CSV table of C-alpha atoms in Angstrom, one decimal:
chain,number,residue,atom,x,y,z
A,56,MET,CA,-56.4,18.3,-50.0
A,57,GLU,CA,-59.4,17.0,-48.0
A,58,TYR,CA,-62.4,15.4,-49.5
A,59,LEU,CA,-66.1,15.2,-48.4
A,60,ILE,CA,-68.9,13.6,-50.3
A,61,GLY,CA,-72.6,13.1,-49.6
A,62,ILE,CA,-75.3,11.3,-51.6
A,63,GLN,CA,-79.0,11.5,-50.7
A,64,GLY,CA,-81.3,8.6,-51.4
A,65,PRO,CA,-85.1,8.1,-51.1
A,66,ASP,CA,-84.9,7.4,-47.3
A,67,TYR,CA,-81.2,7.6,-46.4
A,68,VAL,CA,-78.1,9.8,-46.8
A,69,LEU,CA,-74.7,8.3,-47.4
A,70,VAL,CA,-71.7,10.4,-46.5
A,71,ALA,CA,-67.9,9.8,-46.7
A,72,ALA,CA,-64.8,11.7,-45.7
A,73,ASP,CA,-61.1,11.0,-46.1
A,74,ASN,CA,-59.0,10.1,-43.1
A,75,VAL,CA,-55.9,12.2,-43.5
A,76,ALA,CA,-54.9,15.0,-41.1
A,77,ALA,CA,-52.1,16.8,-42.8
A,78,SER,CA,-49.7,19.6,-41.7
A,79,SER,CA,-48.0,21.2,-44.8
A,80,ILE,CA,-46.4,18.2,-46.5
A,81,ILE,CA,-46.6,15.6,-43.6
A,82,GLN,CA,-49.6,13.3,-43.0
A,83,MET,CA,-49.8,13.5,-39.2
A,84,LYS,CA,-52.7,11.1,-38.9
A,85,HIS,CA,-54.0,8.4,-41.2
A,86,ASP,CA,-57.2,7.6,-39.2
A,87,TYR,CA,-58.6,11.0,-38.5
A,88,ASP,CA,-62.4,11.2,-38.3
A,89,LYS,CA,-63.9,14.4,-39.9
A,90,MET,CA,-67.5,13.6,-39.0
A,91,PHE,CA,-69.1,15.1,-35.9
A,92,LYS,CA,-72.3,13.6,-34.5
A,93,LEU,CA,-74.7,16.5,-33.7
A,94,SER,CA,-77.5,14.3,-32.6
A,95,GLU,CA,-78.8,10.7,-33.2
A,96,LYS,CA,-79.7,11.4,-36.8
A,97,ILE,CA,-77.5,14.4,-37.8
A,98,LEU,CA,-73.9,14.3,-38.9
A,99,LEU,CA,-71.7,17.3,-39.6
A,100,LEU,CA,-68.7,16.8,-41.9
A,101,CYS,CA,-66.2,19.6,-41.5
A,102,VAL,CA,-63.0,20.5,-43.4
A,103,GLY,CA,-61.0,23.7,-43.7
A,104,GLU,CA,-58.4,25.5,-41.8
A,105,ALA,CA,-56.6,23.5,-39.1
A,106,GLY,CA,-58.0,24.8,-35.8
A,107,ASP,CA,-61.2,26.3,-37.1
A,108,THR,CA,-62.7,23.0,-38.1
A,109,VAL,CA,-62.7,21.4,-34.7
A,110,GLN,CA,-63.5,24.6,-32.8
A,111,PHE,CA,-66.5,25.4,-35.0
A,112,ALA,CA,-67.8,21.9,-35.3
A,113,GLU,CA,-67.6,21.3,-31.5
A,114,TYR,CA,-69.3,24.6,-30.9
A,115,ILE,CA,-72.2,23.6,-33.1
A,116,GLN,CA,-72.3,20.2,-31.6
A,117,LYS,CA,-72.6,21.4,-28.1
A,118,ASN,CA,-75.2,24.0,-29.0
A,119,VAL,CA,-77.4,21.4,-30.7
A,120,GLN,CA,-77.2,19.2,-27.6
A,121,LEU,CA,-77.9,22.2,-25.4
A,122,TYR,CA,-81.1,22.9,-27.4
A,123,LYS,CA,-82.2,19.3,-26.8
A,124,MET,CA,-81.5,19.7,-23.1
A,125,ARG,CA,-83.4,22.9,-22.8
A,126,ASN,CA,-86.4,22.1,-24.9
A,127,GLY,CA,-86.7,18.3,-24.6
A,128,TYR,CA,-86.7,17.7,-28.4
A,129,GLU,CA,-84.0,17.7,-31.0
A,130,LEU,CA,-83.3,20.2,-33.7
A,131,SER,CA,-84.3,19.0,-37.2
A,132,PRO,CA,-81.5,18.7,-39.8
A,133,SER,CA,-82.9,21.7,-41.6
A,134,ALA,CA,-83.0,23.8,-38.5
A,135,ALA,CA,-79.5,22.7,-37.5
A,136,ALA,CA,-78.2,23.6,-41.0
A,137,ASN,CA,-79.7,27.0,-40.8
A,138,PHE,CA,-78.3,27.6,-37.3
A,139,THR,CA,-74.8,26.6,-38.5
A,140,ARG,CA,-75.1,28.9,-41.5
A,141,LYS,CA,-76.2,31.7,-39.3
A,142,ASN,CA,-73.2,31.3,-37.1
A,143,LEU,CA,-70.9,31.2,-40.1
A,144,ALA,CA,-72.5,34.3,-41.5
A,145,ASP,CA,-72.2,36.2,-38.1
A,146,TYR,CA,-68.5,35.4,-37.8
A,147,LEU,CA,-67.9,36.1,-41.5
A,148,ARG,CA,-67.6,39.9,-41.2
A,149,SER,CA,-66.0,39.8,-37.7
A,150,ARG,CA,-62.3,39.9,-37.1
A,151,THR,CA,-62.2,36.1,-36.8
A,152,PRO,CA,-64.1,34.4,-39.5
A,153,TYR,CA,-64.2,30.6,-39.5
A,154,HIS,CA,-62.7,29.2,-42.7
A,155,VAL,CA,-64.6,25.9,-42.8
A,156,ASN,CA,-66.5,24.0,-45.5
A,157,LEU,CA,-69.3,21.8,-44.3
A,158,LEU,CA,-71.7,19.1,-45.3
A,159,LEU,CA,-74.6,18.5,-42.9
A,160,ALA,CA,-76.5,15.2,-43.4
A,161,GLY,CA,-79.6,14.1,-41.4
A,162,HIS,CA,-82.8,12.3,-41.4
A,163,ASP,CA,-86.0,14.0,-40.2
A,164,GLU,CA,-89.2,12.1,-39.4
A,165,SER,CA,-91.5,14.5,-41.3
A,166,ASP,CA,-89.2,15.8,-44.0
A,167,GLY,CA,-87.2,12.6,-44.7
A,168,PRO,CA,-83.4,12.6,-45.5
A,169,GLY,CA,-81.6,15.9,-46.2
A,170,LEU,CA,-78.1,16.8,-47.3
A,171,PHE,CA,-77.0,20.4,-46.9
A,172,TYR,CA,-74.0,22.0,-48.5
A,173,MET,CA,-72.4,24.9,-46.7
A,174,ASP,CA,-69.2,26.8,-47.4
A,175,TYR,CA,-67.0,29.2,-45.7
A,176,MET,CA,-68.8,32.2,-47.2
A,177,ALA,CA,-71.9,31.0,-45.3
A,178,SER,CA,-73.8,29.8,-48.3
A,179,LEU,CA,-76.4,27.1,-47.7
A,180,ALA,CA,-77.9,24.8,-50.3
A,181,LYS,CA,-80.0,21.6,-49.9
A,182,ALA,CA,-78.7,19.2,-52.6
A,183,PRO,CA,-79.2,15.6,-53.6
A,184,PHE,CA,-75.5,15.1,-53.8
A,185,ALA,CA,-72.5,17.3,-52.9
A,186,ALA,CA,-68.7,17.2,-52.5
A,187,HIS,CA,-66.0,19.5,-51.0
A,188,GLY,CA,-62.3,19.8,-51.7
A,189,TYR,CA,-60.2,19.5,-54.8
A,190,GLY,CA,-61.6,16.0,-55.3
A,191,ALA,CA,-65.0,17.5,-56.0
A,192,PHE,CA,-63.8,18.8,-59.3
A,193,LEU,CA,-63.1,15.2,-60.4
A,194,THR,CA,-66.1,13.5,-58.9
A,195,LEU,CA,-69.1,15.9,-59.4
A,196,SER,CA,-69.4,14.9,-63.0
A,197,ILE,CA,-69.5,11.2,-62.1
A,198,LEU,CA,-72.3,12.1,-59.6
A,199,ASP,CA,-74.1,14.1,-62.2
A,200,ARG,CA,-74.0,11.2,-64.7
A,201,TYR,CA,-75.0,8.3,-62.5
A,202,TYR,CA,-77.1,9.8,-59.7
A,203,ARG,CA,-80.8,9.0,-59.6
A,204,PRO,CA,-83.2,10.0,-56.9
A,205,ASP,CA,-84.3,6.4,-56.3
A,206,LEU,CA,-80.8,4.9,-55.8
A,207,SER,CA,-80.8,1.8,-53.5
A,208,ARG,CA,-78.2,1.7,-50.7
A,209,ASP,CA,-75.9,-0.7,-52.5
A,210,GLU,CA,-76.1,1.4,-55.7
A,211,ALA,CA,-75.2,4.5,-53.7
A,212,VAL,CA,-72.2,2.7,-52.1
A,213,GLU,CA,-71.2,1.6,-55.6
A,214,LEU,CA,-71.4,5.2,-56.8
A,215,LEU,CA,-69.3,6.3,-53.9
A,216,ARG,CA,-66.7,3.7,-54.7
A,217,LYS,CA,-66.6,4.9,-58.4
A,218,CYS,CA,-65.9,8.4,-57.1
A,219,VAL,CA,-63.1,7.2,-54.8
A,220,GLU,CA,-61.6,5.1,-57.6
A,221,GLU,CA,-61.5,8.2,-59.8
A,222,LEU,CA,-59.7,10.1,-57.1
A,223,ASN,CA,-57.2,7.3,-56.7
A,224,LYS,CA,-56.6,7.4,-60.4
A,225,ARG,CA,-56.4,11.1,-61.1
A,226,PHE,CA,-55.9,13.1,-57.9
A,227,ILE,CA,-52.4,14.1,-57.3
A,228,LEU,CA,-52.6,13.5,-53.5
A,229,ASN,CA,-52.8,10.1,-51.9
A,230,LEU,CA,-56.0,9.6,-49.9
A,231,PRO,CA,-55.7,6.0,-48.8
A,232,SER,CA,-58.9,5.5,-46.8
A,233,PHE,CA,-62.3,6.9,-46.3
A,234,ASN,CA,-64.8,6.8,-43.4
A,235,VAL,CA,-68.3,6.0,-44.7
A,236,ARG,CA,-71.5,6.4,-42.7
A,237,LEU,CA,-75.2,6.1,-43.6
A,238,ILE,CA,-78.1,7.9,-41.9
A,239,ASP,CA,-81.6,6.7,-42.1
A,240,LYS,CA,-84.7,6.6,-39.8
A,241,ASP,CA,-82.9,4.3,-37.5
A,242,GLY,CA,-80.0,6.6,-36.9
A,243,ILE,CA,-76.4,6.7,-37.9
A,244,HIS,CA,-74.7,3.5,-39.1
A,245,ASP,CA,-71.0,3.0,-39.6
A,246,MET,CA,-70.3,1.3,-42.9
A,247,GLU,CA,-67.2,-0.4,-44.0
A,248,LYS,CA,-64.2,1.9,-44.5
A,249,ILE,CA,-63.2,2.2,-48.2
A,250,THR,CA,-59.5,1.5,-48.4
A,251,LEU,CA,-57.6,1.6,-51.7
A,252,THR,CA,-54.1,0.4,-52.3
A,253,ALA,CA,-51.8,2.7,-54.3
A,254,LYS,CA,-51.9,2.1,-58.1
B,196,THR,CA,-79.5,40.0,-6.0
B,197,GLN,CA,-82.4,38.6,-4.2
B,198,LEU,CA,-83.6,35.2,-5.2
B,199,LEU,CA,-87.4,34.7,-5.4
B,200,THR,CA,-88.5,31.2,-5.6
B,201,ILE,CA,-92.0,30.3,-6.7
B,202,VAL,CA,-93.0,26.6,-6.5
B,203,ASN,CA,-95.8,25.5,-8.6
B,204,GLY,CA,-97.2,22.1,-9.5
B,205,VAL,CA,-95.1,21.7,-12.6
B,206,GLY,CA,-91.7,23.0,-11.5
B,207,THR,CA,-89.7,25.7,-9.8
B,208,LEU,CA,-89.4,29.1,-11.2
B,209,ILE,CA,-86.4,31.1,-10.0
B,210,SER,CA,-86.3,34.7,-11.0
B,211,PHE,CA,-83.6,37.4,-10.4
B,212,ARG,CA,-84.6,40.6,-8.7
B,213,ASN,CA,-82.9,42.6,-11.4
B,214,ILE,CA,-85.3,41.8,-14.3
B,215,ASN,CA,-83.4,43.9,-16.8
B,216,TYR,CA,-80.5,41.5,-16.5
B,217,TRP,CA,-82.8,38.6,-17.2
B,218,LEU,CA,-84.3,40.2,-20.3
B,219,GLY,CA,-80.9,41.2,-21.6
B,220,PHE,CA,-79.7,37.7,-21.1
B,221,ARG,CA,-82.6,36.3,-23.1
B,222,ALA,CA,-82.9,39.0,-25.7
B,223,ASN,CA,-79.4,38.4,-27.1
B,224,ARG,CA,-79.6,37.4,-30.7
B,225,GLY,CA,-80.6,33.7,-30.5
B,226,PHE,CA,-80.6,32.1,-27.2
B,227,LEU,CA,-78.0,29.7,-28.3
B,228,ARG,CA,-75.6,32.6,-28.7
B,229,THR,CA,-75.1,33.3,-25.1
B,230,SER,CA,-73.4,30.0,-24.4
B,231,ARG,CA,-70.3,31.2,-26.2
B,232,PHE,CA,-67.5,32.7,-24.2
B,233,ARG,CA,-65.6,35.2,-26.3
B,234,PRO,CA,-62.1,36.0,-25.2
B,235,PRO,CA,-61.2,39.7,-25.2
B,236,ASN,CA,-58.5,39.8,-27.9
B,237,HIS,CA,-59.3,37.8,-31.0
B,238,ALA,CA,-56.5,38.5,-33.5
B,239,LEU,CA,-56.7,37.0,-36.9
B,240,THR,CA,-53.0,37.3,-37.8
B,241,VAL,CA,-50.4,39.0,-35.7
B,242,GLN,CA,-47.9,41.1,-37.5
B,243,ARG,CA,-44.4,39.9,-36.5
B,244,PRO,CA,-41.5,42.4,-36.3
B,245,PHE,CA,-39.0,39.8,-37.7
B,246,PRO,CA,-39.3,36.4,-39.3
B,247,LEU,CA,-39.4,33.5,-36.9
B,248,SER,CA,-38.6,29.9,-37.7
B,249,HIS,CA,-39.6,26.6,-36.3
B,250,GLY,CA,-36.0,25.4,-36.1
B,251,THR,CA,-36.3,22.3,-34.1
B,252,THR,CA,-36.8,18.6,-34.1
B,253,THR,CA,-39.1,17.2,-31.4
B,254,LEU,CA,-40.8,13.9,-31.4
B,255,GLY,CA,-43.0,11.7,-29.2
B,256,PHE,CA,-44.2,8.1,-29.7
B,257,ILE,CA,-46.0,5.4,-27.6
B,258,PHE,CA,-45.0,1.8,-27.3
B,259,GLN,CA,-45.6,-1.0,-24.8
B,260,GLY,CA,-43.3,0.5,-22.2
B,261,GLY,CA,-44.9,3.9,-22.1
B,262,VAL,CA,-44.0,7.1,-24.0
B,263,ILE,CA,-40.7,8.4,-25.3
B,264,ALA,CA,-40.3,12.2,-25.9
B,265,ALA,CA,-37.1,13.4,-27.5
B,266,ALA,CA,-36.0,16.8,-28.8
B,267,ASP,CA,-32.8,18.5,-29.9
B,268,THR,CA,-31.5,21.5,-28.0
B,269,ARG,CA,-30.6,24.1,-30.5
B,270,ALA,CA,-32.4,27.5,-30.5
B,271,SER,CA,-31.9,29.2,-33.8
B,272,ALA,CA,-32.8,32.7,-34.8
B,273,GLY,CA,-32.6,32.8,-38.6
B,274,GLY,CA,-29.1,31.7,-39.4
B,275,LEU,CA,-27.7,32.2,-35.9
B,276,VAL,CA,-27.5,29.5,-33.2
B,277,ALA,CA,-28.9,31.6,-30.5
B,278,CYS,CA,-28.4,29.0,-27.8
B,279,PRO,CA,-26.9,25.5,-28.2
B,280,ALA,CA,-28.4,24.1,-24.9
B,281,VAL,CA,-32.0,24.8,-24.6
B,282,HIS,CA,-34.6,22.7,-22.7
B,283,LYS,CA,-37.3,22.0,-25.2
B,284,ILE,CA,-39.0,19.3,-23.0
B,285,THR,CA,-40.7,20.5,-19.9
B,286,PRO,CA,-42.3,18.3,-17.3
B,287,ILE,CA,-45.8,19.6,-16.3
B,288,HIS,CA,-46.5,17.1,-13.6
B,289,SER,CA,-45.3,13.6,-12.8
B,290,HIS,CA,-47.0,12.0,-15.7
B,291,LEU,CA,-47.2,14.8,-18.3
B,292,VAL,CA,-44.4,16.3,-20.4
B,293,VAL,CA,-44.6,19.0,-23.0
B,294,THR,CA,-42.2,19.4,-25.9
B,295,SER,CA,-42.2,22.7,-27.6
B,296,SER,CA,-41.4,24.0,-31.1
B,297,GLY,CA,-41.8,27.4,-32.6
B,298,SER,CA,-41.2,30.7,-30.9
B,299,GLY,CA,-39.2,29.9,-27.8
B,300,ALA,CA,-40.7,32.8,-25.8
B,301,ASP,CA,-44.3,31.8,-26.7
B,302,CYS,CA,-43.6,28.2,-25.7
B,303,MET,CA,-42.1,29.0,-22.4
B,304,LEU,CA,-45.1,31.3,-21.6
B,305,TRP,CA,-47.7,28.7,-22.5
B,306,GLU,CA,-45.9,26.0,-20.6
B,307,ARG,CA,-46.0,28.1,-17.4
B,308,ILE,CA,-49.6,29.0,-18.0
B,309,LEU,CA,-50.5,25.3,-18.6
B,310,ILE,CA,-48.6,24.2,-15.4
B,311,ARG,CA,-50.5,26.9,-13.5
B,312,GLU,CA,-53.9,26.0,-14.9
B,313,ILE,CA,-53.5,22.3,-14.3
B,314,ARG,CA,-52.3,22.9,-10.7
B,315,LEU,CA,-55.3,25.1,-10.1
B,316,TYR,CA,-57.7,22.5,-11.4
B,317,GLU,CA,-56.0,19.9,-9.1
B,318,LEU,CA,-56.3,22.1,-6.1
B,319,ARG,CA,-59.9,23.0,-6.8
B,320,HIS,CA,-61.3,19.7,-7.8
B,321,LYS,CA,-59.0,17.4,-5.8
B,322,ARG,CA,-58.2,15.3,-8.8
B,323,ARG,CA,-55.8,15.5,-11.6
B,324,LEU,CA,-57.0,16.7,-15.0
B,325,SER,CA,-56.9,14.0,-17.6
B,326,ILE,CA,-54.5,14.1,-20.5
B,327,ARG,CA,-57.0,14.8,-23.2
B,328,ALA,CA,-58.6,17.4,-21.1
B,329,SER,CA,-55.2,19.1,-20.6
B,330,ALA,CA,-54.6,19.1,-24.3
B,331,LYS,CA,-58.1,20.5,-24.9
B,332,LEU,CA,-57.5,23.2,-22.3
B,333,LEU,CA,-54.3,24.2,-24.0
B,334,SER,CA,-55.8,24.3,-27.4
B,335,PHE,CA,-58.7,26.4,-26.3
B,336,MET,CA,-56.3,28.8,-24.5
B,337,LEU,CA,-54.3,29.0,-27.7
B,338,HIS,CA,-57.2,29.5,-30.1
B,339,PRO,CA,-57.6,33.3,-29.6
B,340,PHE,CA,-53.9,33.7,-30.4
B,341,LYS,CA,-54.2,32.1,-33.8
B,342,GLY,CA,-51.5,33.5,-36.0
B,343,THR,CA,-48.6,33.2,-33.5
B,344,ASP,CA,-46.4,30.2,-34.0
B,345,VAL,CA,-46.5,27.7,-31.1
B,346,SER,CA,-46.9,24.0,-31.3
B,347,ASP,CA,-46.7,21.6,-28.5
B,348,PRO,CA,-46.7,17.8,-28.7
B,349,LEU,CA,-47.8,16.7,-25.3
B,350,SER,CA,-46.6,13.4,-24.1
B,351,PRO,CA,-48.4,12.3,-21.1
B,352,ASN,CA,-49.2,8.9,-19.7
B,353,SER,CA,-52.5,7.6,-18.4
B,354,GLY,CA,-52.7,4.9,-20.9
B,355,PRO,CA,-49.8,6.3,-23.0
B,356,GLN,CA,-50.9,9.1,-25.3
B,357,VAL,CA,-49.2,11.6,-27.5
B,358,ILE,CA,-51.2,14.7,-28.4
B,359,TYR,CA,-50.2,17.5,-30.8
B,360,VAL,CA,-51.5,20.9,-30.0
B,361,CYS,CA,-50.9,23.8,-32.4
B,362,SER,CA,-51.4,27.5,-32.0
B,363,ASP,CA,-53.9,27.6,-34.9
B,364,GLY,CA,-56.2,25.5,-32.7
B,365,ALA,CA,-55.4,22.0,-34.1
B,366,ARG,CA,-55.4,19.1,-31.7
B,367,LEU,CA,-54.4,15.6,-32.9
B,368,GLN,CA,-53.9,12.5,-30.9
B,369,GLY,CA,-51.6,9.9,-32.5
B,370,ASP,CA,-49.1,7.1,-32.0
B,371,ILE,CA,-46.1,9.0,-33.5
B,372,ILE,CA,-45.9,12.8,-33.6
B,373,SER,CA,-42.9,14.8,-34.7
B,374,VAL,CA,-42.9,18.6,-35.0
B,375,GLY,CA,-40.5,21.1,-36.4
B,376,SER,CA,-38.2,21.7,-39.3
B,377,GLY,CA,-36.4,18.4,-38.8
B,378,SER,CA,-39.7,16.4,-38.5
B,379,PRO,CA,-39.8,14.9,-42.0
B,380,TYR,CA,-36.3,13.3,-41.4
B,381,ALA,CA,-37.4,12.0,-38.0
B,382,TYR,CA,-40.5,10.5,-39.5
B,383,GLY,CA,-38.4,8.7,-42.0
B,384,VAL,CA,-36.5,6.9,-39.3
B,385,LEU,CA,-39.4,6.4,-36.9
B,386,ASP,CA,-41.9,5.0,-39.4
B,387,GLY,CA,-39.4,2.4,-40.5
B,388,GLY,CA,-38.3,1.2,-37.1
B,389,LEU,CA,-41.2,1.7,-34.7
B,390,SER,CA,-43.4,-1.1,-33.5
B,391,TRP,CA,-45.5,-1.6,-30.4
B,392,GLY,CA,-43.4,-4.4,-28.9
B,393,LEU,CA,-40.1,-2.5,-28.7
B,394,SER,CA,-38.1,-2.8,-25.5
B,395,LYS,CA,-37.4,0.3,-23.5
B,396,GLU,CA,-33.7,0.4,-24.6
B,397,GLU,CA,-34.6,-0.2,-28.3
B,398,ALA,CA,-37.2,2.6,-28.2
B,399,ILE,CA,-34.8,5.0,-26.6
B,400,SER,CA,-32.1,4.2,-29.2
B,401,LEU,CA,-34.6,4.6,-32.0
B,402,ALA,CA,-35.7,8.0,-30.7
B,403,ARG,CA,-32.0,9.1,-30.4
B,404,GLU,CA,-31.3,7.8,-33.9
B,405,ALA,CA,-34.3,9.8,-35.3
B,406,VAL,CA,-33.2,13.0,-33.7
B,407,PHE,CA,-29.6,12.4,-34.8
B,408,ARG,CA,-30.6,11.9,-38.4
B,409,ALA,CA,-32.8,14.9,-38.3
B,410,THR,CA,-30.1,17.1,-36.8
B,411,HIS,CA,-27.6,15.8,-39.4
B,412,ARG,CA,-29.8,17.0,-42.3
B,413,ASP,CA,-31.6,19.9,-40.9
B,414,ALA,CA,-29.5,23.0,-40.3
B,415,TYR,CA,-31.8,24.4,-37.7
B,416,SER,CA,-31.6,21.4,-35.4
B,417,GLY,CA,-28.6,20.1,-33.6
B,418,ASN,CA,-26.2,20.1,-30.7
B,419,ASN,CA,-27.6,17.7,-28.1
B,420,VAL,CA,-30.6,15.4,-27.6
B,421,ASP,CA,-32.9,15.3,-24.6
B,422,LEU,CA,-34.8,12.1,-24.0
B,423,PHE,CA,-37.7,11.6,-21.6
B,424,HIS,CA,-39.2,8.2,-20.9
B,425,ILE,CA,-42.7,8.2,-19.3
B,426,ASP,CA,-44.4,5.2,-17.9
B,427,ALA,CA,-47.0,4.4,-15.2
B,428,GLN,CA,-44.6,5.5,-12.5
B,429,GLY,CA,-43.8,8.9,-14.0
B,430,TRP,CA,-41.2,10.5,-16.1
B,431,ILE,CA,-37.5,9.8,-16.2
B,432,GLN,CA,-35.1,12.1,-17.8
B,433,ARG,CA,-32.0,10.6,-19.4
B,434,PRO,CA,-28.8,12.5,-19.3
B,435,ARG,CA,-28.3,14.9,-22.2
B,436,GLU,CA,-26.2,13.4,-25.0
B,437,ASP,CA,-24.0,15.3,-27.4
B,438,LEU,CA,-24.8,14.4,-31.0
B,439,LYS,CA,-21.3,15.2,-32.1
B,440,GLU,CA,-20.2,12.1,-30.2
B,441,GLU,CA,-22.9,10.1,-32.0
B,442,TYR,CA,-21.7,11.4,-35.3
B,443,TYR,CA,-18.1,10.3,-34.7
B,444,ARG,CA,-19.4,6.9,-33.4
B,445,GLU,CA,-21.4,6.6,-36.7
B,446,LEU,CA,-18.2,7.5,-38.7
B,447,GLU,CA,-16.3,4.8,-36.8
B,448,ARG,CA,-19.0,2.2,-37.4
B,449,ARG,CA,-19.0,3.0,-41.2
B,450,SER,CA,-15.3,2.8,-41.6
B,451,LYS,CA,-15.1,-0.4,-39.6
B,452,ARG,CA,-17.8,-1.9,-41.8
B,453,ARG,CA,-16.0,-0.8,-44.9
B,454,ARG,CA,-12.8,-2.3,-43.7
B,455,GLU,CA,-14.5,-5.6,-42.9
B,456,LYS,CA,-16.2,-5.7,-46.2
B,457,LYS,CA,-12.9,-5.1,-48.0
B,458,LYS,CA,-11.3,-7.9,-46.0
B,459,ARG,CA,-14.2,-10.2,-46.9
B,460,ASP,CA,-14.0,-9.3,-50.6
B,461,THR,CA,-10.2,-9.9,-50.7
B,462,ILE,CA,-10.7,-13.3,-49.0
B,463,GLU,CA,-13.5,-14.3,-51.3
B,464,SER,CA,-11.6,-13.3,-54.5
B,465,SER,CA,-8.4,-15.0,-53.5
């Protein structure tokens, strides 16, 4: 039902998420933001079971900020991703596992841009592009075909737009609009929302 | 515990007398772990002795004159109307109202707990808890009880807001929220007729219409409609209205329209 996508470029990461908050068959909100800002240059995109997403993402968010307060410097994206995965893994075999699928996107001064794919089984993979949700089945092949490591920002947005058009054409559910954000060495930038009218 | 304070040039070191406590605190797996408060009973799903249903229609929306909260008054247990005159909307304080749907017992319990917690906060901190904070408090209190069926659209007003809180931990702020088995029907009426600039009377009649249509189609909603209007001065409860009367008024209107249409057709054809 929900869709997340991330594309890593040479010095940026582009991420997008749909805007629908649904409860069984009803769209309760059309402008719901699924991205959580962990620090100035790290975004966590979180989908999954209703309450788990917000609870888990806010828990990670507050702990990353606590680290900065305690130690004076921020966690790198890779460290934040591993911390998140560790928490997922710890809760996995407890009585209350978190059923959430995540994309963590960030820019590090030394390592450059990074996109991390995590899923509810606490797997972690650093990937050049990734997607979550049923929409991923439709769009991963498009990403496979057109992705290059040296995509410019406009080309990446164009690739994202291609994916969203495919969803609009073939996906059974209506996902009318998508939040788009770009992370580079200057921080997180809000980009223009992608809105498609129904075909 | 005795506090020992050592001041050095860089900063202040405070150590507890009981050093084991300190080591235990730090040695916990990952220092970031200790910041989590884990509630005692963390049930994944609770086995229920009999099937419950969310038989209800409740709705809340914001407009220029504040917030309207409306709900039906039927409590159903499977196919039985357990009580035809239940209060599903409860005022928490002068500017906050909670509508409830789901298990009636759970809702009543959580309303009382929420009233208590908000009042305690007010007494302790000498100021009222904000609306979003109240919703967050409720959702965090509900999270350990994931698997039970409670959902509460809160309709408060400091700057009008409607927030939906669900027992599985979800928390959504929106302009129009409707919860319960009759909610799709209510959404159908609300989405078409609602705009920000409605007058108070129009908004109230829209809410009443939405609940009426939902109770007409949904078997588990019905009997009367409760309406609350909340503005900057506080909440006002409208007298409870029987939807049976509304149904007969609707029948009256339809037959009148049909008669007038027939009259017009005969005049035009002649």
